[in-house]
Short mmCIF file of C-alpha atoms (C1' of nucleotides) in Angstrom, two decimals:
data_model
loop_
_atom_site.label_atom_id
_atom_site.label_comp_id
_atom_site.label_asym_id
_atom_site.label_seq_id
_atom_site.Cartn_x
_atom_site.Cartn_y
_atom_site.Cartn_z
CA UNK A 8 0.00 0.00 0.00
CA UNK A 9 1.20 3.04 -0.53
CA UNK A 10 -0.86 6.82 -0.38
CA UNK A 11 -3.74 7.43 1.41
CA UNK A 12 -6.17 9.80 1.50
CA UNK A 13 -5.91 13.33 3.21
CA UNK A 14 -7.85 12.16 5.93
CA UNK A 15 -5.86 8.89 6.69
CA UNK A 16 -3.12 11.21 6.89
CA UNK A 17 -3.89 13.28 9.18
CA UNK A 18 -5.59 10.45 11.73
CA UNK A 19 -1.87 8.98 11.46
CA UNK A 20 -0.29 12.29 11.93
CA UNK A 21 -2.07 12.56 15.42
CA UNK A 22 -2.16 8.90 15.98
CA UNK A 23 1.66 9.58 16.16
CA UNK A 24 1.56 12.49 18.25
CA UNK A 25 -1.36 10.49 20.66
CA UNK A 26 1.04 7.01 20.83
CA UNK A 27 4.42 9.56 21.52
CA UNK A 28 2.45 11.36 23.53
CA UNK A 29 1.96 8.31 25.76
CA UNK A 30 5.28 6.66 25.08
CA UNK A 31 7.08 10.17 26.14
CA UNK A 32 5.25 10.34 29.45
CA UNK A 33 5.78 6.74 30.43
CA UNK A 34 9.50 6.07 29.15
CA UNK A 35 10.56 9.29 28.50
CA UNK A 36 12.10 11.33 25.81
CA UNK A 37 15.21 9.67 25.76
CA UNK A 38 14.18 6.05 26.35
CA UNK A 39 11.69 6.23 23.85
CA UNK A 40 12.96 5.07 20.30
CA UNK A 41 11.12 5.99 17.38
CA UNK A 42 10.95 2.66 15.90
CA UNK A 43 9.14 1.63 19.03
CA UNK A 44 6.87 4.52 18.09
CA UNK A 45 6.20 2.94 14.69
CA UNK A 46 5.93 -0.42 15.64
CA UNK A 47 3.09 0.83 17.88
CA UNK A 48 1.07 2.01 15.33
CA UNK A 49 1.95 -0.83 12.56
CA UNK A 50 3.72 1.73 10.40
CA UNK A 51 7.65 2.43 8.84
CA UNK A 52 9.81 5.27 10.25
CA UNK A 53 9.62 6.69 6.44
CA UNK A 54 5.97 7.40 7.67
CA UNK A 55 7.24 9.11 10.92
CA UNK A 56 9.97 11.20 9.08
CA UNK A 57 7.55 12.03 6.83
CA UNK A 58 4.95 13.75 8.97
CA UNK A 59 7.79 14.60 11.51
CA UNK A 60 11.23 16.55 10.09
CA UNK A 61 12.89 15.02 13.16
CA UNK A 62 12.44 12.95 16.59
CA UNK A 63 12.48 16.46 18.34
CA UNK A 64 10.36 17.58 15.75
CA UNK A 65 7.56 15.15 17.32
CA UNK A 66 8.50 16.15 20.75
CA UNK A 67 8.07 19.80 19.66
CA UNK A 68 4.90 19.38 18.32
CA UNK A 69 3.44 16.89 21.33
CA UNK A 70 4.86 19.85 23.54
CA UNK A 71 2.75 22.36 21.65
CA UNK A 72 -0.35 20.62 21.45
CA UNK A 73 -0.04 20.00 25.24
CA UNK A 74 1.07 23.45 25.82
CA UNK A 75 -1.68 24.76 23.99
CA UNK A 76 -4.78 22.97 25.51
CA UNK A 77 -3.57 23.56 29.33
CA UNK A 78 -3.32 27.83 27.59
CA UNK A 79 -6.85 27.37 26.00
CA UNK A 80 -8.31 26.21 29.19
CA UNK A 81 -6.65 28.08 32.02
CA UNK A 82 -7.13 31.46 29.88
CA UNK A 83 -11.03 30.67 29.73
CA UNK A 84 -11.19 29.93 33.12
CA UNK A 85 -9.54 32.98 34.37
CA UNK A 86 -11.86 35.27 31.99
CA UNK A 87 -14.86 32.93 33.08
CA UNK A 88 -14.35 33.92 36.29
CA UNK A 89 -13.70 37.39 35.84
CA UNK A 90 -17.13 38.19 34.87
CA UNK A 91 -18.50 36.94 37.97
CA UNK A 92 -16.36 37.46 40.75
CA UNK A 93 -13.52 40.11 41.85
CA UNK A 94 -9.95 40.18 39.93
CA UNK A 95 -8.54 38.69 42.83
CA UNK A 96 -10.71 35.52 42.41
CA UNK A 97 -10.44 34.96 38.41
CA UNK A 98 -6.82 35.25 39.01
CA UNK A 99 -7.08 32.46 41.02
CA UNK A 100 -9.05 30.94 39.05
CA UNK A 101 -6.43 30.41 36.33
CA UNK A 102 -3.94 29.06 38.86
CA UNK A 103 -6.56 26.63 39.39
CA UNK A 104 -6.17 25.44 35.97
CA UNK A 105 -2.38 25.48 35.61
CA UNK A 106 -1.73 23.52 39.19
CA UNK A 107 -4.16 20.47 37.57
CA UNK A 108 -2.04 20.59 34.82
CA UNK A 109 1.16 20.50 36.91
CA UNK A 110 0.22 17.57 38.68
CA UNK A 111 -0.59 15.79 35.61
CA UNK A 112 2.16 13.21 34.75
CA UNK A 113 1.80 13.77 31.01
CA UNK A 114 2.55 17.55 31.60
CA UNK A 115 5.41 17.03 34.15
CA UNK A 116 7.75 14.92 32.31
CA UNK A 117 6.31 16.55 28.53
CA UNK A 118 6.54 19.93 29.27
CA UNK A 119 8.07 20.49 32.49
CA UNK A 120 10.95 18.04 32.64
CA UNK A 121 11.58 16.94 28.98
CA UNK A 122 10.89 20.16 27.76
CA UNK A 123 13.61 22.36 28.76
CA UNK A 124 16.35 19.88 28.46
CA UNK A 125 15.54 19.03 24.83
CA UNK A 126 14.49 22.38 23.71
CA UNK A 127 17.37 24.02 25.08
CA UNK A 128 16.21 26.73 28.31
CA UNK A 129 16.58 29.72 25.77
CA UNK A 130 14.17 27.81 23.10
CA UNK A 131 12.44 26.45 26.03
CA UNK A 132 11.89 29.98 27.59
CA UNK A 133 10.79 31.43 23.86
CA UNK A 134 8.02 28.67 23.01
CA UNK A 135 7.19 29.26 26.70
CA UNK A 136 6.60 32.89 26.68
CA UNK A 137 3.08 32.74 24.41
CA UNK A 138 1.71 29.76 26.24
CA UNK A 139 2.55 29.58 29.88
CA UNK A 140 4.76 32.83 31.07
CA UNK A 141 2.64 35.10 29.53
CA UNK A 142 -0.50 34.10 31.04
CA UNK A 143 0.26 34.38 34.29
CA UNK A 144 2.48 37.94 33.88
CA UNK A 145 -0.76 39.27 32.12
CA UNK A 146 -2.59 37.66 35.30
CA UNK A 147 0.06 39.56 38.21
CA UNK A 148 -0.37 42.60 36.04
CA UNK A 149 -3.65 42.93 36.17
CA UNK A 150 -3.50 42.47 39.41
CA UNK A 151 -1.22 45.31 39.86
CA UNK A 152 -4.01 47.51 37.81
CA UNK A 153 -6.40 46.70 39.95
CA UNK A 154 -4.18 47.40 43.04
CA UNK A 155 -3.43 43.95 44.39
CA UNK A 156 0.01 43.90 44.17
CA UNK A 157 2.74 46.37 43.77
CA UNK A 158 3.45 47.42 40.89
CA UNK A 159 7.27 47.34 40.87
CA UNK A 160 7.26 43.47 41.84
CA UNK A 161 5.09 42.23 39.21
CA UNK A 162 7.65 40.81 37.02
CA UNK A 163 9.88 39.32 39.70
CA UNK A 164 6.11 38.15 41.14
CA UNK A 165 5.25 36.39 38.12
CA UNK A 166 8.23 34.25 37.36
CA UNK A 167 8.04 32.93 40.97
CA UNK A 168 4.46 31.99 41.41
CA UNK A 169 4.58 30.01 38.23
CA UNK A 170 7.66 28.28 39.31
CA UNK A 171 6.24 27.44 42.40
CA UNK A 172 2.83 26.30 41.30
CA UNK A 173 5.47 24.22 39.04
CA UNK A 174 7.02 22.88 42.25
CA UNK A 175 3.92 22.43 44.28
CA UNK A 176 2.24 20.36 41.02
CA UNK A 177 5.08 17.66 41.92
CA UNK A 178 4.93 17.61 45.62
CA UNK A 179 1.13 16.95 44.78
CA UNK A 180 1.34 14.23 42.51
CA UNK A 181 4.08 12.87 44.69
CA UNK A 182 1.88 12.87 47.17
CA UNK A 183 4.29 14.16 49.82
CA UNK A 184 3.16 13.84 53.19
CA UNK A 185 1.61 17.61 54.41
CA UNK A 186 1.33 18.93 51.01
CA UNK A 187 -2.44 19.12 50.12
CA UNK A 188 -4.56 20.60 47.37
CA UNK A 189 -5.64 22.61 50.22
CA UNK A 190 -2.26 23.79 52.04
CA UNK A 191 -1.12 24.64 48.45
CA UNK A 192 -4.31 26.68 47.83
CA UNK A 193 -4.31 28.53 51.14
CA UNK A 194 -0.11 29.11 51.06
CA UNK A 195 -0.77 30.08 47.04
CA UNK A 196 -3.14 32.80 47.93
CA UNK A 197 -1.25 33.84 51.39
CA UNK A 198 1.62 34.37 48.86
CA UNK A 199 0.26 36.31 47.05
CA UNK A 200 -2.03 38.83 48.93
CA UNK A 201 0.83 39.79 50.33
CA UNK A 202 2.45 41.09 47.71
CA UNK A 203 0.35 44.57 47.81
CA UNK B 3 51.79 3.24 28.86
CA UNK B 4 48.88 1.44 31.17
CA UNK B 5 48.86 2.17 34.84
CA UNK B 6 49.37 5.11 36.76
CA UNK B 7 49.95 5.62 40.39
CA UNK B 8 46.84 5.94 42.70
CA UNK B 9 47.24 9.44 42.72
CA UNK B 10 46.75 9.63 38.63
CA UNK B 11 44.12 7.82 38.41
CA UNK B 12 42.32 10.45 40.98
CA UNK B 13 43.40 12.86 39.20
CA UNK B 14 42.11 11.87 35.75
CA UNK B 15 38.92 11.00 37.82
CA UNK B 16 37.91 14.52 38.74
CA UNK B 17 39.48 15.52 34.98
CA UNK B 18 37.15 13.83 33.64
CA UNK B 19 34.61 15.39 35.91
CA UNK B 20 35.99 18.93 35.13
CA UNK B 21 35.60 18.49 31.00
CA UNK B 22 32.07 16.54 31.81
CA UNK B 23 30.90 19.23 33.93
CA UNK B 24 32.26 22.18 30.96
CA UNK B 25 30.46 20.52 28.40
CA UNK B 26 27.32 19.15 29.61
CA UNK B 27 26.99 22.82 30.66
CA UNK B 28 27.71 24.07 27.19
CA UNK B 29 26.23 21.96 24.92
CA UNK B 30 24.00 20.14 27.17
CA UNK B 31 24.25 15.93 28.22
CA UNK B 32 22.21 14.85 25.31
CA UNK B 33 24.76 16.44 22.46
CA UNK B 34 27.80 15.46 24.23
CA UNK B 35 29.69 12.55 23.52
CA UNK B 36 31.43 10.26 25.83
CA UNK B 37 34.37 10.52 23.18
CA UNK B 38 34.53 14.09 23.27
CA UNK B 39 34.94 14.31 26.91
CA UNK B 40 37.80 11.61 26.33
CA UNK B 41 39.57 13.40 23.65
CA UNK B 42 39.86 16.87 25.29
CA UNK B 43 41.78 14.82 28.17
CA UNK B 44 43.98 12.94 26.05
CA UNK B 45 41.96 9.22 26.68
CA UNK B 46 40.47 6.97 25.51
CA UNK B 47 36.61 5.48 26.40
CA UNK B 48 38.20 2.19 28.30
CA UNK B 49 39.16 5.04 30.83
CA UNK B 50 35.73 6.84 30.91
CA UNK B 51 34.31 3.37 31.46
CA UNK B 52 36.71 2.12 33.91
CA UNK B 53 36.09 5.49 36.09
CA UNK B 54 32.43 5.31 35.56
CA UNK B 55 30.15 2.21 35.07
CA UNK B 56 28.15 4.80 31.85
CA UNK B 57 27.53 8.02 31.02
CA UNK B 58 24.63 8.57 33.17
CA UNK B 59 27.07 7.48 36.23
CA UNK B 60 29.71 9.75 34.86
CA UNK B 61 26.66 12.48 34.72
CA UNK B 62 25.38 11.44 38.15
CA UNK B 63 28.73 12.33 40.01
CA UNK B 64 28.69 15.65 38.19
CA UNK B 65 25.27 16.18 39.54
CA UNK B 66 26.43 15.29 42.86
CA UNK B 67 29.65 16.89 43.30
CA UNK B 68 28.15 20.33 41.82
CA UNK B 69 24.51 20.09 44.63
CA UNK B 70 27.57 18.93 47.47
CA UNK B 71 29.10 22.28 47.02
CA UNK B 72 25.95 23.75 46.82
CA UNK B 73 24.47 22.44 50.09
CA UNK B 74 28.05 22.88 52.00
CA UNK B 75 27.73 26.58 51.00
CA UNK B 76 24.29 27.24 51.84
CA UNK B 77 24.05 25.34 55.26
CA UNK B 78 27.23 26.95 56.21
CA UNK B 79 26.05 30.34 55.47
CA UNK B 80 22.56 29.80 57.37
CA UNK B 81 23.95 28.46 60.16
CA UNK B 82 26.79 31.14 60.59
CA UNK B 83 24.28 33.72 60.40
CA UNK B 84 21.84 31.79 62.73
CA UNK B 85 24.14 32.50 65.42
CA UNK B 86 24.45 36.34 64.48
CA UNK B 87 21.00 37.73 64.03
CA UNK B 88 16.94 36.52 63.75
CA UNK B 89 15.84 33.28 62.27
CA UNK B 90 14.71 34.56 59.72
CA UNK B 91 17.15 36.69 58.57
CA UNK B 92 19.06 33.54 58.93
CA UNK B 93 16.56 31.58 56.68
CA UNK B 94 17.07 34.42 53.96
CA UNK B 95 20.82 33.86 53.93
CA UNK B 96 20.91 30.47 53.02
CA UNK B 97 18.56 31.04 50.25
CA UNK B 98 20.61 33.77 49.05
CA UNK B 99 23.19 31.18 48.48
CA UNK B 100 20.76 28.88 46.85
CA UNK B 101 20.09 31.99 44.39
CA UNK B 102 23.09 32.71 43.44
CA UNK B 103 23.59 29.21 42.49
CA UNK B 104 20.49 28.98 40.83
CA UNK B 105 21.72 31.85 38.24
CA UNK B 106 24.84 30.02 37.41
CA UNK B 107 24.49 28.34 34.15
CA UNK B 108 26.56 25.69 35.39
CA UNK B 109 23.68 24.84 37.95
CA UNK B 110 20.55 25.48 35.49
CA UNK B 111 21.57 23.36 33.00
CA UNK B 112 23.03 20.32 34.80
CA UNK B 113 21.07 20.16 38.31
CA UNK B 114 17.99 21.57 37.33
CA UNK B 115 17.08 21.19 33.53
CA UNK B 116 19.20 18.19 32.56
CA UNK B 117 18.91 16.34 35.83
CA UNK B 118 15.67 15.85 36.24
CA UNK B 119 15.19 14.86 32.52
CA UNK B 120 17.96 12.01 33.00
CA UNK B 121 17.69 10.97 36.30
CA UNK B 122 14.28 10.99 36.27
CA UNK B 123 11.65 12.40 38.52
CA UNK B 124 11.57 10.06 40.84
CA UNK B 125 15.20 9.41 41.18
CA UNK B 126 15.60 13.21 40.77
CA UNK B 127 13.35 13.58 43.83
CA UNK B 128 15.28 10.99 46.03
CA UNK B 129 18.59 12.01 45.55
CA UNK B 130 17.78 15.74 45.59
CA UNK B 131 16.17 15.37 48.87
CA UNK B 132 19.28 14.72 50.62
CA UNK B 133 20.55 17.75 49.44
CA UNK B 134 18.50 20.62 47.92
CA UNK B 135 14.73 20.01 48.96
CA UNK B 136 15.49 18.82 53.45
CA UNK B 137 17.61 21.98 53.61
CA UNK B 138 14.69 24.58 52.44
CA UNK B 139 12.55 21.95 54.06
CA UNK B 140 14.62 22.34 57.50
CA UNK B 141 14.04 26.20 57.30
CA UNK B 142 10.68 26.59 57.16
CA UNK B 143 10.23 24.12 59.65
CA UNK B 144 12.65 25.79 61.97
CA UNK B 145 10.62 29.58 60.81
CA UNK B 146 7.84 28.05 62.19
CA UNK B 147 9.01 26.49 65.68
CA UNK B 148 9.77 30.06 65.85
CA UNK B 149 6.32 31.35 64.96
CA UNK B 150 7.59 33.19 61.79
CA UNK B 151 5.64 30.79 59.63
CA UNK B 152 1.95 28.62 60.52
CA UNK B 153 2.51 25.33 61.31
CA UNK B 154 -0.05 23.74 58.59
CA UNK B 155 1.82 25.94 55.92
CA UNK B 156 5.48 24.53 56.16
CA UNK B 157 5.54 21.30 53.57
CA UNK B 158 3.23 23.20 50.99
CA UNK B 159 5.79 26.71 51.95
CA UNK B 160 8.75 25.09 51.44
CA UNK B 161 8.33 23.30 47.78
CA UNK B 162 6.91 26.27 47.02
CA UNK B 163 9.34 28.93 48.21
CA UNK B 164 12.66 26.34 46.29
CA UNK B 165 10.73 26.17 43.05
CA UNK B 166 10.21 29.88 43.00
CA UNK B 167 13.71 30.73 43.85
CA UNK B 168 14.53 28.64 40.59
CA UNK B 169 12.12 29.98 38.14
CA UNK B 170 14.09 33.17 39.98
CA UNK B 171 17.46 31.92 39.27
CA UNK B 172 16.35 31.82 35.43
CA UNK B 173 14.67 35.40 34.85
CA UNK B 174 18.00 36.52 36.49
CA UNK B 175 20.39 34.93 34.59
CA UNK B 176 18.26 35.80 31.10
CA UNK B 177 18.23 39.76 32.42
CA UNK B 178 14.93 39.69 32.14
CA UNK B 179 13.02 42.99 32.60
CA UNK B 180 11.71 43.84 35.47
CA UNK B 181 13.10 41.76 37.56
CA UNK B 182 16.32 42.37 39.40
CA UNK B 183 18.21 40.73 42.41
CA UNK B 184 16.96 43.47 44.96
CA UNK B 185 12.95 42.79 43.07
CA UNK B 186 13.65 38.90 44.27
CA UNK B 187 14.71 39.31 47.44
CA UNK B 188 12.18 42.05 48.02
CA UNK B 189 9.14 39.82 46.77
CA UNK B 190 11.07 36.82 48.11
CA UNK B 191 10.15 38.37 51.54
CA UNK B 192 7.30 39.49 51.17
CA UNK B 193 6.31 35.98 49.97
CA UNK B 194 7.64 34.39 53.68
CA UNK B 195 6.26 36.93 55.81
CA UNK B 196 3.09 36.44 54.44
CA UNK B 197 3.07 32.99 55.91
CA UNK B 198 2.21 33.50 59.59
"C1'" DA C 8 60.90 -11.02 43.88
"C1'" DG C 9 56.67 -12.23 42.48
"C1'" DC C 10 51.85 -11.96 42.19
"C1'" DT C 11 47.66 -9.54 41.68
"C1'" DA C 12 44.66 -6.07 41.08
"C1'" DT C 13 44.50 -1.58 39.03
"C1'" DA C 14 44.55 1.88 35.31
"C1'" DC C 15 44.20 2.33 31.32
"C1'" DA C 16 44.33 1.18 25.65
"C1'" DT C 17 42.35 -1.38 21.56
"C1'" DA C 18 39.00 -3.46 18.91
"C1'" DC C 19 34.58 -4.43 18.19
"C1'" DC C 20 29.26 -4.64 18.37
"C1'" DC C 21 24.63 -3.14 18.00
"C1'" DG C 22 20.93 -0.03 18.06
"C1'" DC C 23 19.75 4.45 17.10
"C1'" DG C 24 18.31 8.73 14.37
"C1'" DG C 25 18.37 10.10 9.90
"C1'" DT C 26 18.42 9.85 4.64
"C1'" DA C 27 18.10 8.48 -0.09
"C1'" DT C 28 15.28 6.17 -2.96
"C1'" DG C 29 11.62 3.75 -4.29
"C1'" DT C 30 6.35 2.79 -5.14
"C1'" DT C 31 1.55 3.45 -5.18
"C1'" DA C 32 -2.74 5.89 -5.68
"C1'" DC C 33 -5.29 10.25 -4.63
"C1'" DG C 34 -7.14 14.22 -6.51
"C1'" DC C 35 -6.87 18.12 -9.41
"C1'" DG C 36 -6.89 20.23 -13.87
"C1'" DT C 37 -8.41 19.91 -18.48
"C1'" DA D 11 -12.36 10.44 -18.15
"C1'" DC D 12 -7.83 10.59 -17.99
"C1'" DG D 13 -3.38 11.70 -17.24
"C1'" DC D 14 -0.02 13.09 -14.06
"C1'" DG D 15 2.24 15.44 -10.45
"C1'" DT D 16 2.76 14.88 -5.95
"C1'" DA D 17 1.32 13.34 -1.37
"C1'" DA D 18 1.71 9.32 1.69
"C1'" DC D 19 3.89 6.11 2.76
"C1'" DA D 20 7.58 1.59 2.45
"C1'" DT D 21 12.44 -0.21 1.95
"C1'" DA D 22 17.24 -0.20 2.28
"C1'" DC D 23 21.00 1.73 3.95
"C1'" DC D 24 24.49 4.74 6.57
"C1'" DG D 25 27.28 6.75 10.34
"C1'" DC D 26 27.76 7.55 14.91
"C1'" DG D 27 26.92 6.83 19.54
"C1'" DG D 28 27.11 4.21 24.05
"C1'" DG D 29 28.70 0.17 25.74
"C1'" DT D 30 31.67 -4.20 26.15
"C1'" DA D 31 35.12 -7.77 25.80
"C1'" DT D 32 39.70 -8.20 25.91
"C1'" DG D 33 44.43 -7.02 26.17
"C1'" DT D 34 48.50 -5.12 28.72
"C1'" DA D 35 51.72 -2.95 31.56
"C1'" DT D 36 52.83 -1.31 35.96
"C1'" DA D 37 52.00 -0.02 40.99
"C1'" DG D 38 52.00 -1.70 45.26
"C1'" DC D 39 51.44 -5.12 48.74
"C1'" DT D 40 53.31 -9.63 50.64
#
DNA sequence: AGCTATACATACCCGCGGTATGTTACGCGT
DNA sequence: ACGCGTAACATACCGCGGGTATGTATAGCT
């Protein structure tokens, strides 16, 4: 067999994202081989390097897709919520979003482990900035508009909360002994009410 | 020529260590061959191998050697100001130290990007909490004897409070606007305080 | 002095990512 | 309706990388 149609093609281009998806998140990056991706899905690598320009050219598009769909959902949430309730709250709100994500194996070891080491921290840091960083600087800066927090720690503010909703996402799926969705929700907001 | 005297061979050792650490720093672990490392010493791989049982060994006592130094410095720093003024001024030293380390490329890329991504995050998490993680972990817990921090707060605080000095160690080092060393430590504060 | 374990060097293997080259049929223009 | 270019794969192959099996000479203890 040879060519399929345009819709067989793209079911196989996101069968291979959905199988390295799952492969990436349960081996890893590294231990995952792309024949083994192949095999999975009964095709040849000539397939794979066809839809793909590269192995990291996979990764980089599982990363996106993730990347995207944790940006699509958190951003709704926080504008949801900001229609209803105080700034304060639809900030929140978004957090919300981002810490399930966090705690999601799929999104640890995709975007938050593999991710920087194969994308290198300065490409890591640029794909980053128009899915996760900016989010939550727009989020502290609004904030600071609506007189929150101060405005001259917004940007130091905003790298540090997402690092350590980052942090706590692991201690939660960890399930470390004294960190709870609750303690993390309650320190989270602590953290940053006092930031006026 | 085939052996060396005892003292050679610990000297090639922590060689080897030296170039390891330079170019998995550089150019990352995944783009750096074990060759490489041999040929800018001189060797040849039945060295490598005979000092270290892989890579990912060789890689490991990097890691190790480079989150030693780390911990002797910040420990020694906390506890020398411990004896000289508050707790929690005390506290803040020792994370100073762990700042400063988090800027240093050196650090990013080795203990915190590529570590993670090689040791993976469970082994990450063991090994680092012998050395990173109980040392934050010990301060907040000691803030808190001393009523600087609530008691319910300290596992979800401390996670926390070391992730967000990372993602702080990273805006630093990329000069990011906005954020400065005297914005960190400023929100950095602000962030503990908050926690009573 | 002699033996053994150490500190390397040499030679080799295999699996991996990637490429060059097919081969088939879809779908578009005419 | 019919070519026909090109999309959607398959096949065969390459080079390099980590790792190993084996050799070898000397350091250092008995």
């Amino acid at each position: 067999m040879a060519r399929r149609s345009k819709a067989d093609a793209e079911k196989t281009r996101e069968q291979l994202m959905d199988v390295a998806t799952w492969l990436f998140e349960s081996k890893g990056y590294a231990d995952t081989s792309v024949n083994e991706i192949c095999e999975a899905l009964d095709i040849t690598k000539g397939a794979l390097f066809h839809h793909f320009k590269s192995k990291e050219g996979l990764f980089l598009a599982v990363w996106t897709r993730l990347q995207t769909e944790m940006d699509n959902e958190a951003r709704a949430a926080a504008i949801a919520a900001r229609s209803r309730t105080d700034p304060y709250s639809a900030f929140l709100a978004g957090c919300r979003v981002y810490l399930k994500y966090a705690t999601r194996r799929e999104y640890q070891k995709i975007v938050l482990v593999d991710g920087p080491a194969i994308l290198g921290i300065q490409g890591w840091y640029e794909r980053d900035h128009d899915l996760g960083t900016q989010n939550v600087h727009a989020g502290v800066r609004y904030l600071s508009k609506k007189g929150i927090v101060a405005e001259h720690r917004v940007d130091a503010l905003a790298v540090m909360l997402q690092s350590a909703l980052n942090g706590a996402g692991f201690a939660l799926s960890r399930e470390e002994e004294g960190v709870s969705a609750e303690s993390v929700y309650d320190a989270f907001e602590q953290m940053v009410k006092a930031l006026r």
